[in-house]
Amino acid sequence: MTTHKVVWSHSALKDYESCALKYKEVRVLKNYKFTETEATKYGTLLHSAAEFYIKDGTPLPPEFEFIKETLDALNKKPGRKLCEHKMALTTDLQPCGWVGPEVWVRGIADLLIVDDENLTAWVVDYKTGNNKYPDREQLKLMALMVFKHFPHIRKVNAALLFVVKNDMVKTSMSVDQADAEWWHYRQRIARIEQAHETDVWNAKPSPLCPWCPVTTCVHHPKH
């Protein structure tokens, strides 16, 4: 029996582990499309404003002036500034193009600062939501991908920057931790592959069910 190849990202893995049924309906069968909200629109506009401010010095729109001081501090850090930097890897962890049959995992760094001289990097992810439950997993995956795309880098410092809450959640990883972390990811992705092969996608009810787009689920209030 051939194992189904899963192409994944941090958000895809998080979706599967949150609820396999939702993952199948949204990401595999594509029965439900993403619906933009005011919150997601705001996040998209802020990300774009931060990108062009760092990359080109484009002035921030008045509604985003409050992040200027933080962005200036990031801009002063030594190293190359790469905005909305796309990274993809094959199953054997070799860098590859963003699109193609060889892709296994993808990720986008909102801001990647590569300090070639000191063999270190910074990964920053802008968050416009609440900082109550920070998800450091995203930073971990970005750090692992940086090590593969920039093999001279020995340490990655990473941060979730909650711009509205004026809070920063930091973490770091050294290159000697990478192999063990990749092994854990392979174990987790194997569960998605198994779900494809067995076609078993169990729903996982949670307090977030009322906001799930899969209204056909027995756990949804609208069912």
Coordinates of N, CA and C in Angstrom, one line a residue:
M1 N 0.9 -1.2 0.0 CA 0.0 0.0 0.0 C 0.9 1.2 0.0
T2 N 0.6 2.1 -0.9 CA 1.4 3.3 -1.1 C 1.0 4.4 0.0
T3 N 2.0 5.0 0.6 CA 1.7 6.0 1.6 C 1.3 7.3 0.9
H4 N 0.3 7.9 1.3 CA -0.1 9.2 0.7 C 0.9 10.3 1.1
K5 N 1.4 11.0 0.1 CA 2.3 12.1 0.4 C 1.5 13.3 0.9
V6 N 1.9 13.8 2.1 CA 1.2 15.0 2.7 C 2.1 16.2 2.5
V7 N 1.6 17.2 1.9 CA 2.3 18.5 1.8 C 1.7 19.4 2.9
W8 N 2.6 19.9 3.8 CA 2.1 20.5 5.0 C 2.8 21.8 5.3
S9 N 2.2 22.5 6.3 CA 2.7 23.7 6.9 C 2.3 23.7 8.4
H10 N 2.8 24.7 9.1 CA 2.4 24.8 10.5 C 0.9 24.8 10.7
S11 N 0.3 25.7 9.9 CA -1.2 25.8 10.1 C -1.9 24.5 9.7
A12 N -1.5 23.8 8.6 CA -2.1 22.6 8.3 C -2.0 21.5 9.3
L13 N -0.8 21.4 9.9 CA -0.6 20.4 11.0 C -1.4 20.8 12.2
K14 N -1.5 22.1 12.5 CA -2.3 22.5 13.6 C -3.8 22.2 13.4
D15 N -4.2 22.4 12.2 CA -5.6 22.1 11.9 C -5.9 20.6 12.0
Y16 N -5.0 19.8 11.6 CA -5.3 18.3 11.7 C -5.3 17.9 13.1
E17 N -4.4 18.4 13.9 CA -4.3 18.0 15.3 C -5.4 18.6 16.2
S18 N -6.0 19.7 15.7 CA -7.1 20.3 16.4 C -8.4 19.5 16.1
C19 N -8.6 19.1 14.8 CA -9.7 18.3 14.5 C -9.5 17.7 13.1
A20 N -9.4 16.4 13.0 CA -9.1 15.7 11.8 C -10.2 15.9 10.8
L21 N -11.5 15.8 11.3 CA -12.6 16.0 10.4 C -12.6 17.3 9.7
K22 N -12.3 18.4 10.4 CA -12.3 19.7 9.8 C -11.2 19.8 8.8
Y23 N -10.0 19.2 9.1 CA -8.9 19.1 8.2 C -9.3 18.5 6.8
K24 N -10.0 17.4 6.9 CA -10.5 16.7 5.7 C -11.4 17.5 4.9
E25 N -12.4 18.1 5.6 CA -13.5 18.9 4.9 C -12.9 20.1 4.3
V26 N -12.0 20.8 5.0 CA -11.5 22.1 4.5 C -10.3 21.9 3.6
R27 N -9.3 21.1 4.0 CA -8.1 21.1 3.3 C -8.0 20.0 2.3
V28 N -8.6 18.9 2.5 CA -8.6 17.7 1.5 C -9.7 17.8 0.5
L29 N -11.0 17.9 1.0 CA -12.1 17.9 0.1 C -12.4 19.3 -0.4
K30 N -11.9 20.3 0.4 CA -12.2 21.7 0.0 C -13.7 22.0 -0.1
N31 N -14.4 21.5 0.8 CA -15.9 21.7 0.8 C -16.2 23.1 1.4
Y32 N -15.3 23.7 2.1 CA -15.6 25.0 2.7 C -14.4 25.9 2.4
K33 N -14.8 27.1 1.9 CA -13.8 28.1 1.6 C -13.5 29.0 2.7
F34 N -12.3 29.6 2.8 CA -11.9 30.5 3.8 C -12.7 31.8 3.6
T35 N -13.3 32.3 4.7 CA -14.1 33.5 4.7 C -13.3 34.6 5.4
E36 N -13.0 35.7 4.8 CA -12.3 36.7 5.4 C -13.1 37.5 6.4
T37 N -12.6 37.8 7.5 CA -13.3 38.6 8.5 C -12.6 40.0 8.7
E38 N -13.2 40.9 9.5 CA -12.5 42.1 9.7 C -11.2 42.0 10.4
A39 N -11.1 41.0 11.3 CA -9.8 40.7 12.0 C -8.7 40.2 11.0
T40 N -9.1 39.3 10.1 CA -8.1 38.8 9.1 C -7.7 39.9 8.1
K41 N -8.6 40.8 7.7 CA -8.3 41.9 6.8 C -7.3 42.8 7.5
Y42 N -7.6 43.1 8.8 CA -6.7 44.0 9.5 C -5.3 43.4 9.6
G43 N -5.2 42.1 9.8 CA -3.9 41.4 9.9 C -3.2 41.5 8.6
T44 N -3.9 41.2 7.5 CA -3.3 41.3 6.2 C -2.7 42.7 5.9
L45 N -3.5 43.7 6.2 CA -3.0 45.1 5.9 C -1.8 45.4 6.8
L46 N -1.8 45.0 8.0 CA -0.7 45.3 8.9 C 0.6 44.6 8.4
H47 N 0.5 43.3 8.1 CA 1.6 42.6 7.5 C 2.2 43.3 6.3
S48 N 1.3 43.7 5.4 CA 1.8 44.4 4.2 C 2.5 45.7 4.5
A49 N 1.9 46.4 5.4 CA 2.5 47.7 5.8 C 3.9 47.5 6.4
A50 N 4.0 46.5 7.3 CA 5.3 46.2 7.9 C 6.3 45.7 6.9
E51 N 5.9 44.9 6.0 CA 6.8 44.4 4.9 C 7.4 45.5 4.1
F52 N 6.6 46.4 3.6 CA 7.1 47.5 2.8 C 7.8 48.6 3.5
Y53 N 7.6 48.7 4.8 CA 8.3 49.7 5.6 C 9.7 49.2 5.8
I54 N 9.9 47.9 6.1 CA 11.2 47.3 6.3 C 12.0 47.2 5.0
K55 N 11.3 46.7 4.0 CA 11.9 46.4 2.7 C 12.3 47.7 1.9
D56 N 11.3 48.6 1.8 CA 11.5 49.8 1.0 C 11.5 51.1 1.7
G57 N 11.2 51.1 3.0 CA 11.1 52.4 3.7 C 9.8 53.1 3.4
T58 N 8.8 52.4 2.9 CA 7.5 53.0 2.6 C 6.9 53.5 3.9
P59 N 6.5 54.7 4.0 CA 5.9 55.2 5.3 C 4.7 54.4 5.7
L60 N 4.5 54.2 7.0 CA 3.4 53.4 7.5 C 2.1 54.2 7.4
P61 N 1.0 53.6 7.0 CA -0.3 54.3 7.1 C -0.5 54.8 8.5
P62 N -1.3 55.9 8.7 CA -1.5 56.4 10.0 C -2.0 55.4 11.0
E63 N -2.9 54.5 10.6 CA -3.4 53.5 11.5 C -2.4 52.5 12.0
F64 N -1.2 52.4 11.4 CA -0.2 51.5 11.8 C 1.1 52.2 12.4
E65 N 1.0 53.5 12.6 CA 2.1 54.2 13.1 C 2.6 53.7 14.5
F66 N 1.7 53.0 15.2 CA 2.0 52.6 16.5 C 3.1 51.5 16.5
I67 N 3.3 50.8 15.4 CA 4.3 49.8 15.3 C 5.7 50.3 14.8
K68 N 5.8 51.6 14.5 CA 7.0 52.1 13.9 C 8.2 51.9 14.8
E69 N 8.1 52.2 16.1 CA 9.2 52.1 17.0 C 9.7 50.7 17.0
T70 N 8.8 49.7 17.1 CA 9.2 48.3 17.1 C 9.9 47.9 15.8
L71 N 9.3 48.3 14.7 CA 9.9 48.0 13.4 C 11.3 48.6 13.2
D72 N 11.5 49.9 13.7 CA 12.8 50.5 13.7 C 13.8 49.7 14.5
A73 N 13.4 49.2 15.6 CA 14.3 48.4 16.4 C 14.7 47.2 15.7
L74 N 13.8 46.5 15.0 CA 14.1 45.3 14.3 C 15.0 45.7 13.1
N75 N 14.8 46.8 12.5 CA 15.6 47.2 11.3 C 17.0 47.5 11.7
K76 N 17.3 47.9 12.9 CA 18.6 48.2 13.4 C 19.4 46.9 13.7
K77 N 18.8 45.8 13.8 CA 19.5 44.6 14.1 C 20.4 44.3 12.9
P78 N 21.6 43.8 13.2 CA 22.6 43.5 12.1 C 22.1 42.3 11.3
G79 N 22.3 42.4 10.0 CA 22.0 41.3 9.1 C 21.1 41.6 8.0
R80 N 20.9 40.7 7.0 CA 20.1 40.9 5.9 C 18.6 40.8 6.3
K81 N 17.8 41.7 5.8 CA 16.4 41.7 6.2 C 15.6 41.1 5.0
L82 N 14.9 40.0 5.2 CA 14.1 39.3 4.2 C 12.7 39.3 4.7
C83 N 11.8 40.0 3.9 CA 10.4 40.1 4.3 C 9.5 39.1 3.6
E84 N 8.5 38.6 4.4 CA 7.6 37.6 3.8 C 8.4 36.5 3.0
H85 N 9.4 36.0 3.7 CA 10.3 35.1 3.0 C 9.8 33.7 2.9
K86 N 9.6 33.1 1.7 CA 9.1 31.8 1.5 C 10.2 30.8 1.6
M87 N 9.9 29.7 2.3 CA 10.9 28.5 2.3 C 10.1 27.2 2.2
A88 N 10.7 26.3 1.4 CA 10.1 25.0 1.2 C 11.2 24.0 1.2
L89 N 10.8 22.8 1.6 CA 11.7 21.6 1.7 C 11.1 20.4 1.1
T90 N 12.0 19.5 0.6 CA 11.6 18.2 0.2 C 11.5 17.2 1.4
T91 N 11.1 16.0 1.2 CA 11.0 15.0 2.3 C 12.3 14.7 2.9
D92 N 13.4 14.9 2.1 CA 14.7 14.6 2.6 C 15.4 15.9 3.1
L93 N 14.6 17.0 3.3 CA 14.9 18.2 3.9 C 15.9 19.0 3.1
Q94 N 15.7 19.0 1.7 CA 16.5 19.8 0.8 C 15.7 21.0 0.4
P95 N 16.3 22.2 0.4 CA 15.5 23.4 -0.1 C 15.0 23.2 -1.5
C96 N 13.8 23.6 -1.8 CA 13.2 23.5 -3.1 C 12.3 24.7 -3.4
G97 N 11.8 24.7 -4.6 CA 10.9 25.7 -5.0 C 9.6 25.7 -4.2
W98 N 8.8 26.8 -4.2 CA 7.6 26.9 -3.4 C 6.5 26.0 -4.0
V99 N 6.5 25.8 -5.3 CA 5.5 25.0 -6.0 C 6.2 23.9 -6.7
G100 N 5.7 22.6 -6.7 CA 6.2 21.5 -7.4 C 6.0 20.2 -6.7
P101 N 6.2 19.1 -7.5 CA 5.9 17.8 -6.9 C 6.8 17.4 -5.8
E102 N 8.0 18.0 -5.7 CA 9.0 17.7 -4.7 C 8.7 18.3 -3.3
V103 N 7.8 19.3 -3.3 CA 7.6 20.0 -2.0 C 7.0 19.1 -0.9
W104 N 7.5 19.2 0.3 CA 7.0 18.4 1.4 C 6.4 19.4 2.5
V105 N 7.2 20.4 2.8 CA 6.7 21.4 3.8 C 7.0 22.8 3.3
R106 N 6.1 23.7 3.7 CA 6.3 25.1 3.4 C 6.1 26.0 4.6
G107 N 6.7 27.2 4.5 CA 6.6 28.1 5.6 C 7.0 29.5 5.1
I108 N 6.4 30.6 5.7 CA 6.7 31.9 5.3 C 7.1 32.7 6.6
A109 N 8.3 33.3 6.6 CA 8.7 34.1 7.7 C 8.3 35.5 7.5
D110 N 7.5 36.1 8.4 CA 7.1 37.5 8.2 C 8.4 38.4 8.0
L111 N 9.3 38.2 8.9 CA 10.6 38.9 8.8 C 11.7 37.9 9.2
L112 N 12.7 37.8 8.4 CA 13.8 37.0 8.6 C 15.1 37.8 8.5
I113 N 15.8 37.9 9.6 CA 17.1 38.7 9.6 C 18.2 37.7 9.7
V114 N 19.1 37.7 8.7 CA 20.2 36.7 8.6 C 21.5 37.5 8.9
D115 N 22.1 37.2 10.0 CA 23.4 37.8 10.4 C 24.5 36.8 10.0
D116 N 25.0 37.0 8.8 CA 26.0 36.1 8.3 C 27.3 36.1 9.1
E117 N 27.7 37.3 9.6 CA 28.9 37.4 10.3 C 28.9 36.7 11.6
N118 N 27.8 36.7 12.3 CA 27.7 36.0 13.6 C 27.0 34.7 13.6
L119 N 26.7 34.2 12.3 CA 26.1 32.9 12.1 C 24.8 32.7 12.9
T120 N 24.0 33.8 13.0 CA 22.8 33.7 13.7 C 21.7 34.3 12.8
A121 N 20.4 34.1 13.2 CA 19.3 34.6 12.5 C 18.2 34.9 13.5
W122 N 17.3 35.9 13.0 CA 16.1 36.2 13.8 C 14.9 35.9 12.9
V123 N 13.9 35.2 13.5 CA 12.6 35.1 12.8 C 11.6 35.8 13.6
V124 N 10.8 36.7 13.0 CA 9.8 37.4 13.7 C 8.5 37.2 13.0
D125 N 7.5 36.9 13.8 CA 6.1 36.7 13.2 C 5.2 37.7 13.9
Y126 N 4.6 38.5 13.0 CA 3.7 39.6 13.6 C 2.3 38.9 13.9
K127 N 1.8 39.2 15.1 CA 0.5 38.7 15.5 C -0.4 39.9 15.8
T128 N -1.6 40.0 15.3 CA -2.5 41.1 15.6 C -3.6 40.6 16.6
G129 N -3.6 39.3 17.0 CA -4.6 38.8 17.9 C -4.1 38.9 19.3
N130 N -4.8 38.0 20.1 CA -4.5 38.0 21.6 C -3.3 37.2 21.9
N131 N -2.6 37.6 22.9 CA -1.3 37.0 23.4 C -1.6 36.0 24.5
K132 N -2.8 35.6 24.8 CA -3.1 34.8 25.9 C -2.5 33.4 25.8
Y133 N -2.6 32.8 24.5 CA -2.1 31.5 24.3 C -1.1 31.5 23.1
P134 N 0.1 32.0 23.4 CA 1.1 32.1 22.3 C 1.5 30.7 21.8
D135 N 1.5 30.5 20.5 CA 1.9 29.3 19.8 C 3.3 29.3 19.3
R136 N 4.2 28.8 20.1 CA 5.6 28.8 19.7 C 6.0 27.8 18.7
E137 N 5.1 26.8 18.3 CA 5.4 25.8 17.4 C 5.8 26.4 16.0
Q138 N 5.1 27.5 15.6 CA 5.4 28.1 14.3 C 6.8 28.6 14.3
L139 N 7.3 29.1 15.4 CA 8.7 29.6 15.4 C 9.6 28.5 15.3
K140 N 9.3 27.3 15.9 CA 10.2 26.2 15.9 C 10.4 25.7 14.4
L141 N 9.2 25.6 13.7 CA 9.3 25.1 12.3 C 10.1 26.1 11.5
M142 N 9.9 27.4 11.7 CA 10.6 28.4 10.9 C 12.1 28.3 11.2
A143 N 12.5 28.1 12.4 CA 13.9 28.0 12.8 C 14.5 26.8 12.1
L144 N 13.8 25.6 12.1 CA 14.3 24.4 11.4 C 14.5 24.7 9.9
M145 N 13.6 25.4 9.3 CA 13.7 25.6 7.9 C 14.8 26.6 7.6
V146 N 15.0 27.6 8.5 CA 16.2 28.5 8.3 C 17.5 27.7 8.3
F147 N 17.7 26.7 9.1 CA 18.9 26.0 9.2 C 19.2 25.3 7.9
K148 N 18.1 24.8 7.2 CA 18.3 24.1 5.9 C 18.5 25.1 4.7
H149 N 17.8 26.3 4.8 CA 18.0 27.2 3.7 C 19.3 28.1 3.8
F150 N 19.7 28.2 5.1 CA 21.0 29.0 5.4 C 21.9 28.1 6.2
P151 N 22.5 27.1 5.6 CA 23.2 26.1 6.4 C 24.4 26.6 7.2
H152 N 24.8 27.8 7.0 CA 25.9 28.3 7.8 C 25.4 28.8 9.2
I153 N 24.1 29.0 9.3 CA 23.5 29.6 10.5 C 23.5 28.5 11.6
R154 N 24.0 28.9 12.8 CA 24.1 28.0 13.9 C 23.1 28.2 15.0
K155 N 22.5 29.3 15.0 CA 21.4 29.6 16.1 C 20.4 30.5 15.5
V156 N 19.1 30.2 15.8 CA 18.0 31.1 15.4 C 17.3 31.6 16.6
N157 N 17.2 32.9 16.7 CA 16.3 33.5 17.7 C 15.0 33.8 17.1
A158 N 13.9 33.6 17.7 CA 12.6 33.8 17.1 C 11.7 34.5 18.1
A159 N 10.7 35.2 17.5 CA 9.7 35.9 18.4 C 8.4 36.0 17.7
L160 N 7.3 35.8 18.6 CA 6.0 36.2 18.2 C 5.8 37.6 18.7
L161 N 5.5 38.5 17.7 CA 5.4 39.9 18.1 C 3.9 40.3 18.1
F162 N 3.3 40.4 19.3 CA 1.9 40.7 19.4 C 1.8 42.3 19.4
V163 N 1.6 42.8 18.2 CA 1.8 44.2 18.0 C 0.7 45.0 18.7
V164 N -0.5 44.5 18.7 CA -1.6 45.3 19.4 C -1.5 45.2 20.9
K165 N -1.0 44.1 21.4 CA -0.8 43.9 22.9 C 0.5 44.4 23.3
N166 N 1.4 44.9 22.4 CA 2.7 45.3 22.7 C 3.5 44.3 23.6
D167 N 3.5 43.1 23.1 CA 4.1 42.0 23.8 C 5.0 41.2 22.8
M168 N 6.0 40.6 23.3 CA 6.9 39.7 22.5 C 7.2 38.4 23.2
V169 N 6.9 37.3 22.5 CA 7.2 36.0 23.1 C 8.4 35.4 22.4
K170 N 9.5 35.2 23.1 CA 10.7 34.8 22.4 C 11.0 33.3 22.7
T171 N 11.8 32.7 21.7 CA 12.3 31.4 21.9 C 13.6 31.3 21.0
S172 N 14.4 30.3 21.2 CA 15.6 30.1 20.4 C 15.9 28.7 20.1
M173 N 16.7 28.4 19.1 CA 17.1 27.0 18.8 C 18.5 27.0 18.2
S174 N 19.3 26.0 18.6 CA 20.6 25.8 18.0 C 20.5 24.7 17.0
V175 N 21.4 24.7 16.1 CA 21.4 23.7 15.0 C 21.5 22.3 15.5
D176 N 22.1 22.1 16.6 CA 22.3 20.7 17.1 C 21.0 20.1 17.7
Q177 N 20.0 20.9 17.8 CA 18.7 20.5 18.2 C 17.8 20.0 17.1
A178 N 18.2 20.3 15.8 CA 17.3 20.2 14.7 C 16.9 18.8 14.4
D179 N 17.9 17.8 14.4 CA 17.5 16.5 14.0 C 16.4 15.9 14.8
A180 N 16.5 16.1 16.1 CA 15.5 15.5 17.0 C 14.1 16.2 16.8
E181 N 14.1 17.5 16.5 CA 12.9 18.1 16.2 C 12.2 17.7 14.9
W182 N 13.0 17.5 13.9 CA 12.5 16.9 12.6 C 11.9 15.6 12.8
W183 N 12.5 14.7 13.7 CA 12.0 13.4 13.9 C 10.6 13.5 14.5
H184 N 10.4 14.4 15.4 CA 9.1 14.6 16.0 C 8.1 15.0 15.0
Y185 N 8.5 15.9 14.1 CA 7.5 16.3 13.0 C 7.2 15.2 12.1
R186 N 8.1 14.3 11.8 CA 7.9 13.2 10.9 C 6.9 12.2 11.5
Q187 N 7.0 12.1 12.8 CA 6.0 11.2 13.6 C 4.6 11.8 13.5
R188 N 4.5 13.1 13.6 CA 3.2 13.8 13.6 C 2.6 13.7 12.2
I189 N 3.4 14.0 11.1 CA 2.9 13.9 9.8 C 2.5 12.5 9.4
A190 N 3.2 11.5 9.9 CA 2.8 10.1 9.7 C 1.3 9.8 10.0
R191 N 0.8 10.5 11.1 CA -0.6 10.3 11.5 C -1.5 10.9 10.4
I192 N -1.1 12.0 9.7 CA -2.0 12.5 8.7 C -1.9 11.5 7.5
E193 N -0.8 11.0 7.2 CA -0.6 10.0 6.1 C -1.5 8.8 6.4
Q194 N -1.5 8.4 7.6 CA -2.3 7.2 8.0 C -3.8 7.5 7.8
A195 N -4.2 8.7 8.2 CA -5.6 9.1 8.0 C -6.0 9.1 6.5
H196 N -5.1 9.5 5.6 CA -5.4 9.4 4.2 C -5.6 8.0 3.8
E197 N -4.7 7.1 4.2 CA -4.7 5.7 3.8 C -6.0 5.0 4.3
T198 N -6.3 5.3 5.6 CA -7.5 4.5 6.2 C -8.8 5.3 6.0
D199 N -8.7 6.5 5.6 CA -9.9 7.4 5.5 C -10.7 7.5 6.8
V200 N -9.9 7.5 7.9 CA -10.5 7.7 9.2 C -10.1 9.1 9.6
W201 N -11.1 10.0 9.8 CA -10.9 11.4 10.2 C -11.9 11.7 11.4
N202 N -11.4 11.5 12.5 CA -12.2 11.7 13.7 C -12.4 13.1 14.1
A203 N -13.6 13.5 14.4 CA -13.9 14.9 14.9 C -13.4 15.0 16.3
K204 N -13.0 16.2 16.7 CA -12.5 16.4 18.0 C -13.3 17.7 18.6
P205 N -14.4 17.4 19.3 CA -15.2 18.6 19.7 C -14.4 19.4 20.7
S206 N -14.7 20.7 20.6 CA -14.0 21.7 21.5 C -14.9 22.9 21.6
P207 N -14.5 23.9 22.5 CA -15.3 25.1 22.7 C -15.3 25.9 21.4
L208 N -14.4 25.6 20.4 CA -14.3 26.4 19.2 C -15.3 25.9 18.1
C209 N -16.0 24.8 18.4 CA -16.9 24.2 17.4 C -17.9 25.2 16.8
P210 N -18.5 26.2 17.6 CA -19.4 27.1 17.0 C -18.8 28.0 15.9
W211 N -17.5 28.1 15.9 CA -16.9 29.0 14.9 C -16.3 28.2 13.7
C212 N -16.5 26.9 13.8 CA -16.0 26.0 12.7 C -16.8 26.1 11.4
P213 N -16.2 26.2 10.3 CA -17.0 26.3 9.0 C -17.8 25.0 8.7
V214 N -17.4 23.9 9.3 CA -18.0 22.6 8.9 C -19.3 22.4 9.6
T215 N -20.3 23.0 9.1 CA -21.6 23.0 9.8 C -22.3 21.6 9.7
T216 N -21.8 20.7 8.9 CA -22.4 19.4 8.8 C -21.9 18.5 9.9
C217 N -21.0 18.9 10.6 CA -20.4 18.0 11.7 C -21.5 17.9 12.8
V218 N -21.6 16.7 13.4 CA -22.6 16.5 14.5 C -22.3 17.4 15.7
H219 N -21.1 17.8 15.9 CA -20.7 18.6 17.0 C -21.0 20.1 16.8
H220 N -21.4 20.5 15.6 CA -21.6 21.9 15.3 C -23.0 22.3 15.8
P221 N -23.1 23.5 16.4 CA -24.5 23.9 16.9 C -25.5 24.0 15.8
K222 N -25.0 24.2 14.5 CA -26.0 24.4 13.4 C -26.4 23.1 12.8
H223 N -25.8 22.0 13.2 CA -26.1 20.7 12.6 C -27.5 20.3 12.8

